[in-house]
Short mmCIF file of C-alpha atoms and ligand atoms in Angstrom, two decimals:
data_model
loop_
_atom_site.label_atom_id
_atom_site.label_comp_id
_atom_site.label_asym_id
_atom_site.label_seq_id
_atom_site.Cartn_x
_atom_site.Cartn_y
_atom_site.Cartn_z
CA UNK A 1 -56.15 -19.24 -19.53
CA UNK A 2 -54.39 -17.06 -22.09
CA UNK A 3 -56.17 -14.51 -24.10
CA UNK A 4 -56.39 -15.51 -27.72
CA UNK A 5 -56.50 -12.68 -30.19
CA UNK A 6 -57.64 -13.76 -33.60
CA UNK A 7 -56.61 -11.53 -36.46
CA UNK A 8 -58.60 -11.29 -39.62
CA UNK A 9 -57.45 -9.89 -42.92
CA UNK A 10 -59.44 -6.66 -42.67
CA UNK A 11 -58.23 -5.75 -39.20
CA UNK A 12 -55.77 -3.19 -40.45
CA UNK A 13 -52.79 -2.83 -42.70
CA UNK A 14 -49.35 -3.28 -41.18
CA UNK A 15 -47.49 0.00 -40.68
CA UNK A 16 -44.65 0.49 -43.11
CA UNK A 17 -42.14 1.28 -40.38
CA UNK A 18 -42.76 -0.44 -37.07
CA UNK A 19 -42.03 2.05 -34.30
CA UNK A 20 -39.86 -0.37 -32.37
CA UNK A 21 -37.62 -0.73 -35.35
CA UNK A 22 -36.96 2.88 -36.22
CA UNK A 23 -33.42 3.98 -37.13
CA UNK A 24 -32.42 0.54 -38.37
CA UNK A 25 -31.84 -0.35 -34.77
CA UNK A 26 -34.65 -2.82 -34.48
CA UNK A 27 -34.99 -6.00 -32.47
CA UNK A 28 -32.76 -8.92 -33.38
CA UNK A 29 -34.42 -11.95 -34.96
CA UNK A 30 -33.24 -15.54 -35.04
CA UNK A 31 -35.03 -17.99 -37.33
CA UNK A 32 -34.57 -21.74 -36.89
CA UNK A 33 -35.78 -23.70 -39.92
CA UNK A 34 -36.71 -27.38 -40.04
CA UNK A 35 -37.94 -29.51 -42.91
CA UNK A 36 -38.16 -29.18 -46.65
CA UNK A 37 -36.78 -26.64 -49.14
CA UNK A 38 -40.18 -25.01 -49.08
CA UNK A 39 -39.61 -24.08 -45.45
CA UNK A 40 -36.11 -22.79 -46.23
CA UNK A 41 -37.57 -20.68 -49.00
CA UNK A 42 -40.38 -19.40 -46.73
CA UNK A 43 -37.85 -18.46 -44.05
CA UNK A 44 -35.93 -16.41 -46.61
CA UNK A 45 -39.12 -14.58 -47.58
CA UNK A 46 -39.88 -13.91 -43.91
CA UNK A 47 -36.35 -12.56 -43.38
CA UNK A 48 -36.84 -10.24 -46.29
CA UNK A 49 -40.13 -8.89 -44.94
CA UNK A 50 -38.71 -8.40 -41.46
CA UNK A 51 -35.48 -6.91 -42.82
CA UNK A 52 -37.51 -4.31 -44.70
CA UNK A 53 -39.44 -3.56 -41.53
CA UNK A 54 -36.15 -2.71 -39.79
CA UNK A 55 -35.39 -5.90 -37.89
CA UNK A 56 -31.84 -7.18 -37.63
CA UNK A 57 -30.74 -10.81 -37.71
CA UNK A 58 -28.49 -12.76 -35.40
CA UNK A 59 -26.90 -16.18 -35.43
CA UNK A 60 -28.14 -17.68 -32.16
CA UNK A 61 -31.32 -17.73 -30.10
CA UNK A 62 -29.36 -16.47 -27.05
CA UNK A 63 -28.77 -13.00 -28.50
CA UNK A 64 -32.20 -12.64 -30.08
CA UNK A 65 -35.19 -10.50 -29.13
CA UNK A 66 -37.41 -12.58 -31.41
CA UNK A 67 -37.02 -16.31 -32.02
CA UNK A 68 -39.04 -17.88 -34.82
CA UNK A 69 -39.10 -21.65 -35.25
CA UNK A 70 -40.23 -22.79 -38.71
CA UNK A 71 -41.54 -26.31 -38.10
CA UNK A 72 -42.13 -29.43 -40.20
CA UNK A 73 -44.55 -32.27 -39.52
CA UNK A 74 -44.20 -34.53 -42.54
CA UNK A 75 -43.10 -37.38 -40.26
CA UNK A 76 -43.38 -37.69 -36.52
CA UNK A 77 -39.61 -37.42 -36.02
CA UNK A 78 -39.58 -34.00 -37.71
CA UNK A 79 -42.38 -32.77 -35.50
CA UNK A 80 -40.72 -34.11 -32.34
CA UNK A 81 -37.44 -32.39 -33.27
CA UNK A 82 -39.12 -29.02 -33.79
CA UNK A 83 -41.14 -29.26 -30.59
CA UNK A 84 -37.99 -30.35 -28.73
CA UNK A 85 -36.36 -27.10 -29.81
CA UNK A 86 -39.32 -25.27 -28.30
CA UNK A 87 -38.67 -26.83 -24.93
CA UNK A 88 -35.13 -25.38 -25.04
CA UNK A 89 -36.55 -21.95 -25.72
CA UNK A 90 -38.63 -22.00 -22.56
CA UNK A 91 -35.45 -21.68 -20.47
CA UNK A 92 -34.25 -18.75 -22.60
CA UNK A 93 -37.58 -17.07 -22.10
CA UNK A 94 -37.24 -17.49 -18.34
CA UNK A 95 -33.94 -15.61 -18.46
CA UNK A 96 -35.27 -12.98 -20.84
CA UNK A 97 -39.04 -12.61 -20.41
CA UNK A 98 -39.18 -9.86 -23.06
CA UNK A 99 -38.13 -12.35 -25.74
CA UNK A 100 -40.84 -13.02 -28.32
CA UNK A 101 -41.20 -16.64 -29.40
CA UNK A 102 -43.11 -17.52 -32.54
CA UNK A 103 -43.91 -20.90 -34.03
CA UNK A 104 -44.25 -21.00 -37.80
CA UNK A 105 -44.67 -23.71 -40.42
CA UNK A 106 -46.75 -26.82 -40.75
CA UNK A 107 -46.98 -27.75 -37.06
CA UNK A 108 -48.14 -24.20 -36.38
CA UNK A 109 -50.88 -24.58 -38.95
CA UNK A 110 -52.14 -27.98 -37.82
CA UNK A 111 -51.71 -27.69 -34.06
CA UNK A 112 -52.28 -24.03 -33.25
CA UNK A 113 -54.45 -24.54 -30.23
CA UNK A 114 -52.44 -27.38 -28.76
CA UNK A 115 -49.24 -25.35 -28.96
CA UNK A 116 -50.79 -22.27 -27.40
CA UNK A 117 -52.41 -24.27 -24.65
CA UNK A 118 -49.45 -26.41 -23.71
CA UNK A 119 -46.53 -24.01 -24.27
CA UNK A 120 -47.21 -20.92 -22.18
CA UNK A 121 -43.99 -19.20 -23.30
CA UNK A 122 -45.03 -19.20 -26.97
CA UNK A 123 -46.19 -15.74 -28.05
CA UNK A 124 -47.45 -16.42 -31.54
CA UNK A 125 -48.38 -19.28 -33.79
CA UNK A 126 -48.42 -18.45 -37.48
CA UNK A 127 -49.14 -20.93 -40.27
CA UNK A 128 -47.72 -20.75 -43.82
CA UNK A 129 -50.74 -18.87 -45.12
CA UNK A 130 -50.33 -16.00 -42.70
CA UNK A 131 -46.66 -15.09 -42.89
CA UNK A 132 -47.48 -11.74 -44.35
CA UNK A 133 -48.92 -10.82 -40.99
CA UNK A 134 -45.67 -11.39 -39.15
CA UNK A 135 -44.46 -7.77 -39.23
CA UNK A 136 -47.85 -6.64 -37.90
CA UNK A 137 -47.93 -9.30 -35.20
CA UNK A 138 -44.42 -8.45 -34.04
CA UNK A 139 -45.07 -4.75 -34.18
CA UNK A 140 -48.09 -5.09 -31.93
CA UNK A 141 -46.10 -7.20 -29.55
CA UNK A 142 -43.32 -4.62 -29.29
CA UNK A 143 -45.49 -1.54 -29.16
CA UNK A 144 -48.37 -2.57 -27.02
CA UNK A 145 -47.06 -5.00 -24.50
CA UNK A 146 -43.35 -5.64 -24.48
CA UNK A 147 -42.72 -8.64 -22.28
CA UNK A 148 -46.32 -8.94 -21.21
CA UNK A 149 -48.03 -12.29 -21.36
CA UNK A 150 -50.73 -12.70 -23.96
CA UNK A 151 -50.89 -14.80 -27.03
CA UNK A 152 -51.52 -14.00 -30.62
CA UNK A 153 -53.03 -16.47 -32.96
CA UNK A 154 -53.50 -15.99 -36.65
CA UNK A 155 -56.38 -17.29 -38.66
CA UNK A 156 -56.44 -19.68 -41.56
CA UNK A 157 -57.00 -16.78 -43.95
CA UNK A 158 -55.22 -17.46 -47.20
CA UNK A 159 -53.00 -14.69 -48.40
CA UNK A 160 -50.43 -14.99 -51.08
CA UNK A 161 -48.07 -12.30 -50.32
CA UNK A 162 -45.04 -14.01 -51.64
CA UNK A 163 -45.89 -12.52 -54.97
CA UNK A 164 -44.52 -9.14 -54.08
CA UNK A 165 -41.94 -10.04 -51.45
CA UNK A 166 -38.50 -10.89 -52.79
CA UNK A 167 -36.74 -13.39 -50.50
CA UNK A 168 -33.58 -12.39 -48.71
CA UNK A 169 -30.79 -14.12 -50.56
CA UNK A 170 -27.88 -15.45 -48.52
CA UNK A 171 -25.28 -15.18 -51.23
CA UNK A 172 -24.15 -18.10 -53.30
CA UNK A 173 -25.02 -19.14 -56.79
CA UNK A 174 -28.02 -21.35 -56.10
CA UNK A 175 -31.47 -20.28 -54.93
CA UNK A 176 -34.93 -21.76 -54.38
CA UNK A 177 -37.97 -20.16 -55.96
CA UNK A 178 -41.47 -21.32 -55.07
CA UNK A 179 -43.75 -21.50 -58.10
CA UNK A 180 -46.76 -23.36 -56.68
CA UNK A 181 -47.94 -23.68 -53.12
CA UNK A 182 -50.15 -26.29 -51.48
CA UNK A 183 -51.24 -29.66 -52.80
CA UNK A 184 -54.52 -31.15 -54.02
CA UNK A 185 -53.34 -34.73 -54.25
CA UNK A 186 -54.33 -35.97 -50.80
CA UNK A 187 -52.07 -39.00 -50.71
CA UNK A 188 -53.59 -40.94 -47.84
CA UNK A 189 -50.40 -40.84 -45.71
CA UNK A 190 -49.59 -37.16 -46.17
CA UNK A 191 -50.38 -34.20 -43.96
CA UNK A 192 -49.22 -31.54 -46.43
CA UNK A 193 -52.62 -30.79 -48.03
CA UNK A 194 -53.88 -30.10 -44.48
CA UNK A 195 -51.01 -27.83 -43.49
CA UNK A 196 -50.26 -26.08 -46.76
CA UNK A 197 -53.77 -25.91 -48.15
CA UNK A 198 -55.02 -26.13 -51.74
CA UNK A 199 -52.83 -25.77 -54.78
CA UNK A 200 -52.14 -22.18 -55.91
CA UNK A 201 -49.79 -21.30 -58.77
CA UNK A 202 -47.86 -18.05 -58.67
CA UNK A 203 -48.25 -15.72 -61.65
CA UNK A 204 -45.41 -16.29 -64.10
CA UNK A 205 -44.40 -12.61 -64.28
CA UNK A 206 -43.92 -12.61 -60.51
CA UNK A 207 -41.71 -15.72 -60.73
CA UNK A 208 -39.62 -14.17 -63.49
CA UNK A 209 -39.27 -10.96 -61.47
CA UNK A 210 -37.98 -12.91 -58.51
CA UNK A 211 -35.52 -14.93 -60.57
CA UNK A 212 -34.23 -11.75 -62.24
CA UNK A 213 -33.76 -10.14 -58.83
CA UNK A 214 -31.80 -13.22 -57.70
CA UNK A 215 -29.56 -13.23 -60.76
CA UNK A 216 -28.72 -9.58 -60.06
CA UNK A 217 -27.30 -10.86 -56.77
CA UNK A 218 -25.16 -13.49 -58.46
CA UNK A 219 -27.54 -16.47 -58.56
CA UNK A 220 -26.96 -18.70 -61.59
CA UNK A 221 -28.68 -21.93 -60.55
CA UNK A 222 -32.40 -21.78 -59.81
CA UNK A 223 -34.42 -24.56 -58.19
CA UNK A 224 -38.16 -24.19 -58.87
CA UNK A 225 -40.12 -25.54 -55.93
CA UNK A 226 -43.58 -26.89 -55.34
CA UNK A 227 -45.26 -29.90 -53.76
CA UNK A 228 -46.41 -30.78 -57.26
CA UNK A 229 -44.76 -28.57 -59.89
CA UNK A 230 -46.35 -30.50 -62.74
CA UNK A 231 -49.79 -29.11 -62.00
CA UNK A 232 -48.52 -25.52 -62.33
CA UNK A 233 -50.96 -23.44 -64.34
CA UNK A 234 -51.13 -19.71 -64.84
CA UNK A 235 -53.16 -18.16 -67.63
CA UNK A 236 -52.55 -20.51 -70.55
CA UNK A 237 -49.08 -21.48 -69.31
CA UNK A 238 -48.23 -24.90 -67.90
CA UNK A 239 -45.16 -26.04 -66.01
CA UNK A 240 -43.08 -26.73 -69.14
CA UNK A 241 -43.75 -23.13 -70.28
CA UNK A 242 -42.75 -21.78 -66.88
CA UNK A 243 -39.54 -23.82 -66.82
CA UNK A 244 -38.63 -22.69 -70.30
CA UNK A 245 -39.33 -19.02 -69.50
CA UNK A 246 -36.96 -19.21 -66.52
CA UNK A 247 -34.30 -21.03 -68.58
CA UNK A 248 -34.48 -18.31 -71.21
CA UNK A 249 -33.48 -15.56 -68.80
CA UNK A 250 -29.97 -14.73 -70.01
CA UNK A 251 -28.31 -14.65 -66.56
CA UNK A 252 -29.62 -18.08 -65.57
CA UNK A 253 -27.12 -20.87 -66.23
CA UNK A 254 -29.13 -23.74 -64.83
CA UNK A 255 -32.69 -24.44 -63.79
CA UNK A 256 -33.89 -27.46 -61.79
CA UNK A 257 -37.19 -28.31 -60.14
CA UNK A 258 -38.90 -30.50 -57.60
CA UNK A 259 -41.22 -32.28 -56.88
CA UNK A 260 -42.94 -34.05 -59.79
CA UNK A 261 -45.97 -36.33 -59.66
CA UNK A 262 -46.40 -39.38 -61.94
CA UNK A 263 -50.04 -38.49 -62.60
CA UNK A 264 -49.37 -34.94 -63.78
CA UNK A 265 -45.96 -35.06 -65.45
CA UNK A 266 -46.27 -34.45 -69.19
CA UNK A 267 -44.42 -35.61 -72.26
CA UNK A 268 -44.13 -31.92 -73.17
CA UNK A 269 -42.14 -31.35 -69.97
CA UNK A 270 -39.76 -34.22 -70.72
CA UNK A 271 -39.29 -32.96 -74.29
CA UNK A 272 -38.63 -29.43 -73.04
CA UNK A 273 -36.01 -30.83 -70.65
CA UNK A 274 -34.34 -32.79 -73.43
CA UNK A 275 -34.22 -29.82 -75.78
CA UNK A 276 -32.74 -27.17 -73.50
CA UNK A 277 -29.24 -27.25 -72.25
CA UNK A 278 -29.92 -24.98 -69.28
CA UNK A 279 -32.63 -27.29 -67.91
CA UNK A 280 -30.82 -29.83 -65.74
CA UNK A 281 -31.30 -33.49 -66.63
CA UNK A 282 -32.55 -34.38 -63.17
CA UNK A 283 -35.98 -35.64 -62.21
CA UNK A 284 -37.30 -36.24 -58.71
CA UNK A 285 -40.32 -38.48 -59.28
CA UNK A 286 -41.55 -40.08 -56.05
CA UNK A 287 -42.95 -43.56 -56.56
CA UNK A 288 -43.77 -44.24 -52.87
CA UNK A 289 -44.43 -47.97 -53.44
CA UNK A 290 -43.97 -50.68 -56.06
CA UNK A 291 -47.23 -52.56 -55.46
CA UNK A 292 -50.39 -51.51 -57.27
CA UNK A 293 -52.59 -52.42 -54.31
CA UNK A 294 -50.48 -50.30 -51.94
CA UNK A 295 -50.44 -47.42 -54.43
CA UNK A 296 -54.24 -47.52 -54.51
CA UNK A 297 -54.39 -47.48 -50.71
CA UNK A 298 -52.00 -44.54 -50.75
CA UNK A 299 -54.30 -42.70 -53.14
CA UNK A 300 -51.53 -42.50 -55.71
CA UNK A 301 -53.58 -42.90 -58.91
CA UNK A 302 -51.02 -44.61 -61.18
CA UNK A 303 -49.75 -48.15 -61.50
CA UNK A 304 -46.26 -49.56 -61.28
CA UNK A 305 -46.45 -50.24 -65.04
CA UNK A 306 -47.41 -46.64 -65.87
CA UNK A 307 -44.64 -45.34 -63.61
CA UNK A 308 -42.06 -47.50 -65.38
CA UNK A 309 -43.32 -46.20 -68.75
CA UNK A 310 -42.73 -42.62 -67.62
CA UNK A 311 -39.21 -43.52 -66.49
CA UNK A 312 -38.50 -45.14 -69.87
CA UNK A 313 -39.80 -42.06 -71.69
CA UNK A 314 -37.71 -39.76 -69.49
CA UNK A 315 -34.58 -41.77 -70.29
CA UNK A 316 -35.39 -41.68 -73.99
CA UNK A 317 -36.18 -37.96 -74.22
CA UNK A 318 -33.54 -36.72 -71.75
CA UNK A 319 -30.35 -38.69 -72.37
CA UNK A 320 -28.21 -39.10 -69.26
CA UNK A 321 -31.03 -38.02 -66.96
CA UNK A 322 -30.44 -38.58 -63.23
CA UNK A 323 -33.45 -39.96 -61.38
CA UNK A 324 -34.45 -39.71 -57.77
CA UNK A 325 -37.46 -40.83 -55.78
CA UNK A 326 -39.20 -41.02 -52.42
CA UNK A 327 -40.28 -44.38 -51.04
CA UNK A 328 -42.29 -45.34 -47.98
CA UNK A 329 -41.96 -48.77 -46.33
CA UNK A 330 -44.41 -50.26 -43.88
CA UNK A 331 -47.51 -48.45 -45.08
CA UNK A 332 -50.51 -49.99 -43.22
CA UNK A 333 -51.35 -53.50 -44.51
CA UNK A 334 -48.16 -53.71 -46.67
CA UNK A 335 -47.23 -57.41 -46.89
CA UNK A 336 -43.75 -58.84 -47.33
CA UNK A 337 -44.54 -59.63 -50.98
CA UNK A 338 -45.77 -56.10 -51.59
CA UNK A 339 -42.62 -54.67 -50.04
CA UNK A 340 -40.69 -56.98 -52.37
CA UNK A 341 -42.38 -55.18 -55.29
CA UNK A 342 -40.92 -51.88 -54.07
CA UNK A 343 -37.53 -53.58 -53.84
CA UNK A 344 -37.73 -54.95 -57.40
CA UNK A 345 -38.96 -51.61 -58.74
CA UNK A 346 -35.89 -49.94 -57.30
CA UNK A 347 -33.69 -52.65 -58.80
CA UNK A 348 -35.38 -52.08 -62.14
CA UNK A 349 -35.26 -48.28 -62.23
CA UNK A 350 -31.79 -47.92 -60.70
CA UNK A 351 -32.22 -44.47 -59.22
CA UNK A 352 -29.26 -42.17 -58.68
CA UNK A 353 -30.71 -41.01 -55.36
CA UNK A 354 -33.59 -42.19 -53.21
CA UNK A 355 -35.15 -40.82 -50.05
CA UNK A 356 -36.53 -43.75 -48.10
CA UNK A 357 -38.88 -43.49 -45.13
CA UNK A 358 -40.68 -45.67 -42.64
CA UNK A 359 -44.39 -44.96 -42.63
CA UNK A 360 -45.25 -42.54 -39.86
CA UNK A 361 -48.89 -42.04 -38.94
CA UNK A 362 -49.86 -38.37 -39.25
CA UNK A 363 -52.89 -36.64 -37.79
CA UNK A 364 -55.70 -35.53 -40.12
CA UNK A 365 -54.73 -37.98 -42.88
CA UNK A 366 -57.00 -40.62 -44.46
CA UNK A 367 -54.56 -43.39 -43.54
CA UNK A 368 -54.58 -42.33 -39.88
CA UNK A 369 -58.37 -42.12 -39.84
CA UNK A 370 -59.11 -45.37 -41.66
CA UNK A 371 -56.17 -47.69 -41.25
CA UNK A 372 -54.27 -49.16 -38.34
CA UNK A 373 -50.51 -48.56 -38.32
CA UNK A 374 -50.14 -52.34 -38.29
CA UNK A 375 -46.69 -53.07 -39.66
CA UNK A 376 -44.51 -53.68 -36.59
CA UNK A 377 -41.61 -51.27 -36.05
CA UNK A 378 -38.97 -54.03 -36.37
CA UNK A 379 -40.45 -55.06 -39.73
CA UNK A 380 -40.40 -51.46 -40.95
CA UNK A 381 -36.78 -51.11 -39.85
CA UNK A 382 -35.76 -54.34 -41.59
CA UNK A 383 -37.49 -53.31 -44.84
CA UNK A 384 -35.91 -49.88 -44.73
CA UNK A 385 -32.44 -51.31 -44.12
CA UNK A 386 -32.79 -53.66 -47.09
CA UNK A 387 -33.80 -50.81 -49.38
CA UNK A 388 -31.05 -48.53 -48.14
CA UNK A 389 -28.34 -51.08 -48.75
CA UNK A 390 -29.72 -51.87 -52.22
CA UNK A 391 -29.84 -48.18 -53.06
CA UNK A 392 -26.31 -47.53 -51.77
CA UNK A 393 -24.99 -50.26 -54.05
CA UNK A 394 -26.90 -48.91 -57.07
CA UNK A 395 -25.85 -45.31 -56.41
CA UNK A 396 -22.21 -46.36 -56.13
CA UNK A 397 -22.40 -48.29 -59.39
CA UNK A 398 -24.13 -45.44 -61.19
CA UNK A 399 -21.49 -43.01 -59.96
CA UNK A 400 -18.64 -45.28 -61.02
CA UNK A 401 -20.16 -45.46 -64.51
CA UNK A 402 -19.67 -41.68 -64.72
CA UNK A 403 -15.87 -41.85 -64.38
CA UNK A 404 -14.08 -40.55 -67.45
CA UNK A 405 -17.13 -38.58 -68.57
CA UNK A 406 -16.83 -35.01 -69.83
CA UNK A 407 -19.36 -32.68 -68.30
CA UNK A 408 -19.64 -29.19 -66.85
CA UNK A 409 -19.41 -27.99 -63.27
CA UNK A 410 -21.04 -24.85 -61.91
CA UNK A 411 -18.60 -23.48 -59.35
CA UNK A 412 -20.46 -22.88 -56.08
CA UNK A 413 -17.55 -21.98 -53.78
CA UNK A 414 -14.43 -23.27 -52.08
CA UNK A 415 -14.35 -26.95 -51.16
CA UNK A 416 -15.10 -27.20 -47.43
CA UNK A 417 -12.03 -29.31 -46.67
CA UNK A 418 -9.49 -27.75 -49.03
CA UNK A 419 -9.18 -24.04 -49.86
CA UNK A 420 -7.14 -24.84 -52.98
CA UNK A 421 -10.12 -26.60 -54.54
CA UNK A 422 -13.48 -25.49 -55.91
CA UNK A 423 -16.71 -27.30 -55.10
CA UNK A 424 -19.59 -27.47 -57.54
CA UNK A 425 -22.03 -29.79 -59.25
CA UNK A 426 -22.60 -31.40 -62.63
CA UNK A 427 -25.90 -30.66 -64.45
CA UNK A 428 -27.21 -33.97 -63.10
CA UNK A 429 -26.42 -32.78 -59.59
CA UNK A 430 -23.35 -34.84 -58.74
CA UNK A 431 -20.95 -33.07 -56.36
CA UNK A 432 -17.47 -32.40 -57.78
CA UNK A 433 -14.28 -30.83 -56.42
CA UNK A 434 -11.59 -29.53 -58.78
CA UNK A 435 -8.28 -27.65 -58.40
CA UNK A 436 -8.58 -23.85 -58.50
CA UNK A 437 -7.11 -22.36 -61.61
CA UNK A 438 -8.30 -18.78 -62.05
CA UNK A 439 -12.02 -19.59 -62.26
CA UNK A 440 -14.63 -17.66 -60.32
CA UNK A 441 -17.75 -18.54 -58.37
CA UNK A 442 -20.77 -18.87 -60.66
CA UNK A 443 -18.68 -19.93 -63.65
CA UNK A 444 -19.54 -23.03 -65.69
CA UNK A 445 -16.36 -25.00 -66.25
CA UNK A 446 -15.85 -27.94 -68.63
CA UNK A 447 -14.59 -30.85 -66.54
CA UNK A 448 -13.65 -34.51 -66.84
CA UNK A 449 -14.70 -36.72 -63.93
CA UNK A 450 -11.54 -38.50 -62.81
CA UNK A 451 -12.10 -40.24 -59.49
CA UNK A 452 -14.55 -40.69 -56.64
CA UNK A 453 -14.23 -40.33 -52.88
CA UNK A 454 -17.46 -41.53 -51.30
CA UNK A 455 -20.09 -39.74 -53.38
CA UNK A 456 -17.90 -36.75 -54.37
CA UNK A 457 -16.12 -36.70 -57.70
CA UNK A 458 -12.67 -35.32 -58.31
CA UNK A 459 -12.68 -33.39 -61.58
CA UNK A 460 -10.01 -32.04 -63.92
CA UNK A 461 -10.57 -28.98 -66.05
CA UNK A 462 -10.88 -29.66 -69.77
CA UNK A 463 -10.01 -27.01 -72.29
N1 LIG B 1 -44.74 -41.26 -43.39
C1 LIG B 1 -43.58 -41.48 -44.03
N2 LIG B 1 -43.15 -40.77 -45.07
C2 LIG B 1 -43.94 -39.77 -45.51
N3 LIG B 1 -43.81 -38.91 -46.53
C3 LIG B 1 -44.88 -38.10 -46.54
N4 LIG B 1 -45.73 -38.43 -45.55
C4 LIG B 1 -45.17 -39.48 -44.90
C5 LIG B 1 -45.57 -40.27 -43.80
N5 LIG B 1 -46.72 -40.06 -43.18
C6 LIG B 1 -42.69 -38.93 -47.45
C7 LIG B 1 -43.17 -39.20 -48.87
C8 LIG B 1 -43.02 -37.86 -49.52
C9 LIG B 1 -41.83 -37.27 -48.78
C10 LIG B 1 -41.68 -35.81 -48.88
O1 LIG B 1 -42.07 -37.67 -47.45
O2 LIG B 1 -42.31 -40.16 -49.45
O3 LIG B 1 -42.79 -37.95 -50.92
FE1 LIG B 2 -48.18 -35.06 -49.90
FE2 LIG B 2 -48.94 -36.53 -52.00
FE3 LIG B 2 -49.18 -33.83 -52.09
FE4 LIG B 2 -46.73 -34.97 -52.16
S1 LIG B 2 -48.36 -35.20 -53.72
S2 LIG B 2 -47.36 -33.20 -50.88
S3 LIG B 2 -47.00 -36.75 -50.84
S4 LIG B 2 -50.27 -35.22 -50.73
#
């Protein structure tokens, strides 16, 4: 049996300069990130904390002294992938017993004990609320018992330390900034409220400080992140105020956000989007299902009719808005007719992008506790395939309707397949390549959309 050490917040403060990392010659860290943008953003914050503590970073697990795996468990496949990576690490650990292996993210939060008990080579399990402790946990590992067995486990203590840690930016003109953490919605299929905890908004001044810091490093395009950005609240400021405050920073060219919730999205937000050029006309508004009965079972407290009203209002107030959604097929008890209602909703809305998933039963959720995962796998697959082919057709048609349009492209870098071309995106997030002609990265260029290859546009500069 391994010794479990539980840390509590008042144990002691982390040392500023971990001994093992003195002289900027510290252990090398490799972070593998799975899952959503929130995890990517968390990994960047962790890199920043560890970088400040003197750690160095490397590109592969082989050369690392510390390997951190940031896991996702939104669907079973994501969890299996992350745990599969862990199995690979066990052989590395055999070769290099001094290597420290840490599991982070949502699986770490929900399955701490199981991981520690069944993966003997794992040294620490740290959930999203405890990342601030990572430097301390690693420091103890390096100072007190390098290579020795013994496991560290963190508690569920909530600590928002993101507020004063600026994420390590990897270059490039786009960056993610988390504005609200956790979720209070408790959709019956979703594990996120269990792994990420209750909703907490970051103070606006801290968000603006982070965005300013990013723009000083060349960022022009900011994506504001949260499981439910529409319920952002700080002081007397709501999400529309927050979005506007970011857009008004002079060095920001574009601001985007995700994810929205049909119950919390406001008319004020849609008006703010329509009135400000820097706020991208793009809305990710998951519908999940087109049937009112299924929506009720999912604990999504809106109807199909209300959802369609919001879409109509968005199109009225934000001309040219691009729409995207998340949809689940095969939720327990979903009938063929109810699936058909999801299909017709997607035909009606005509999304630009849709993320479509088969229902996957997740531990700790209401659906898992109360409902049987009773839609057979082959039925789920058939429903998903029908939706995907519908959506591909709609997306193609919507893209073709853009040809000839004048728009702007934010240059993000060289096109991956052709060094004589720039790659960038339109304000409504369509990828574009265009011939290089003296522009620079981060510049907004007026462009006409001329042709399409797959889902990438070919643009010509307009003067
Ligand atoms: N099964 C399938 N899809 C899920 N999602 C969340 N939980 C599940 C689940 N248990 C999808 C939802 C959500 C997106 C991020 O993932 O559509 O909006
Ligand atoms: Fe999960 Fe629903 Fe919260 Fe989204 S809104 S994170 S689907 S509980």
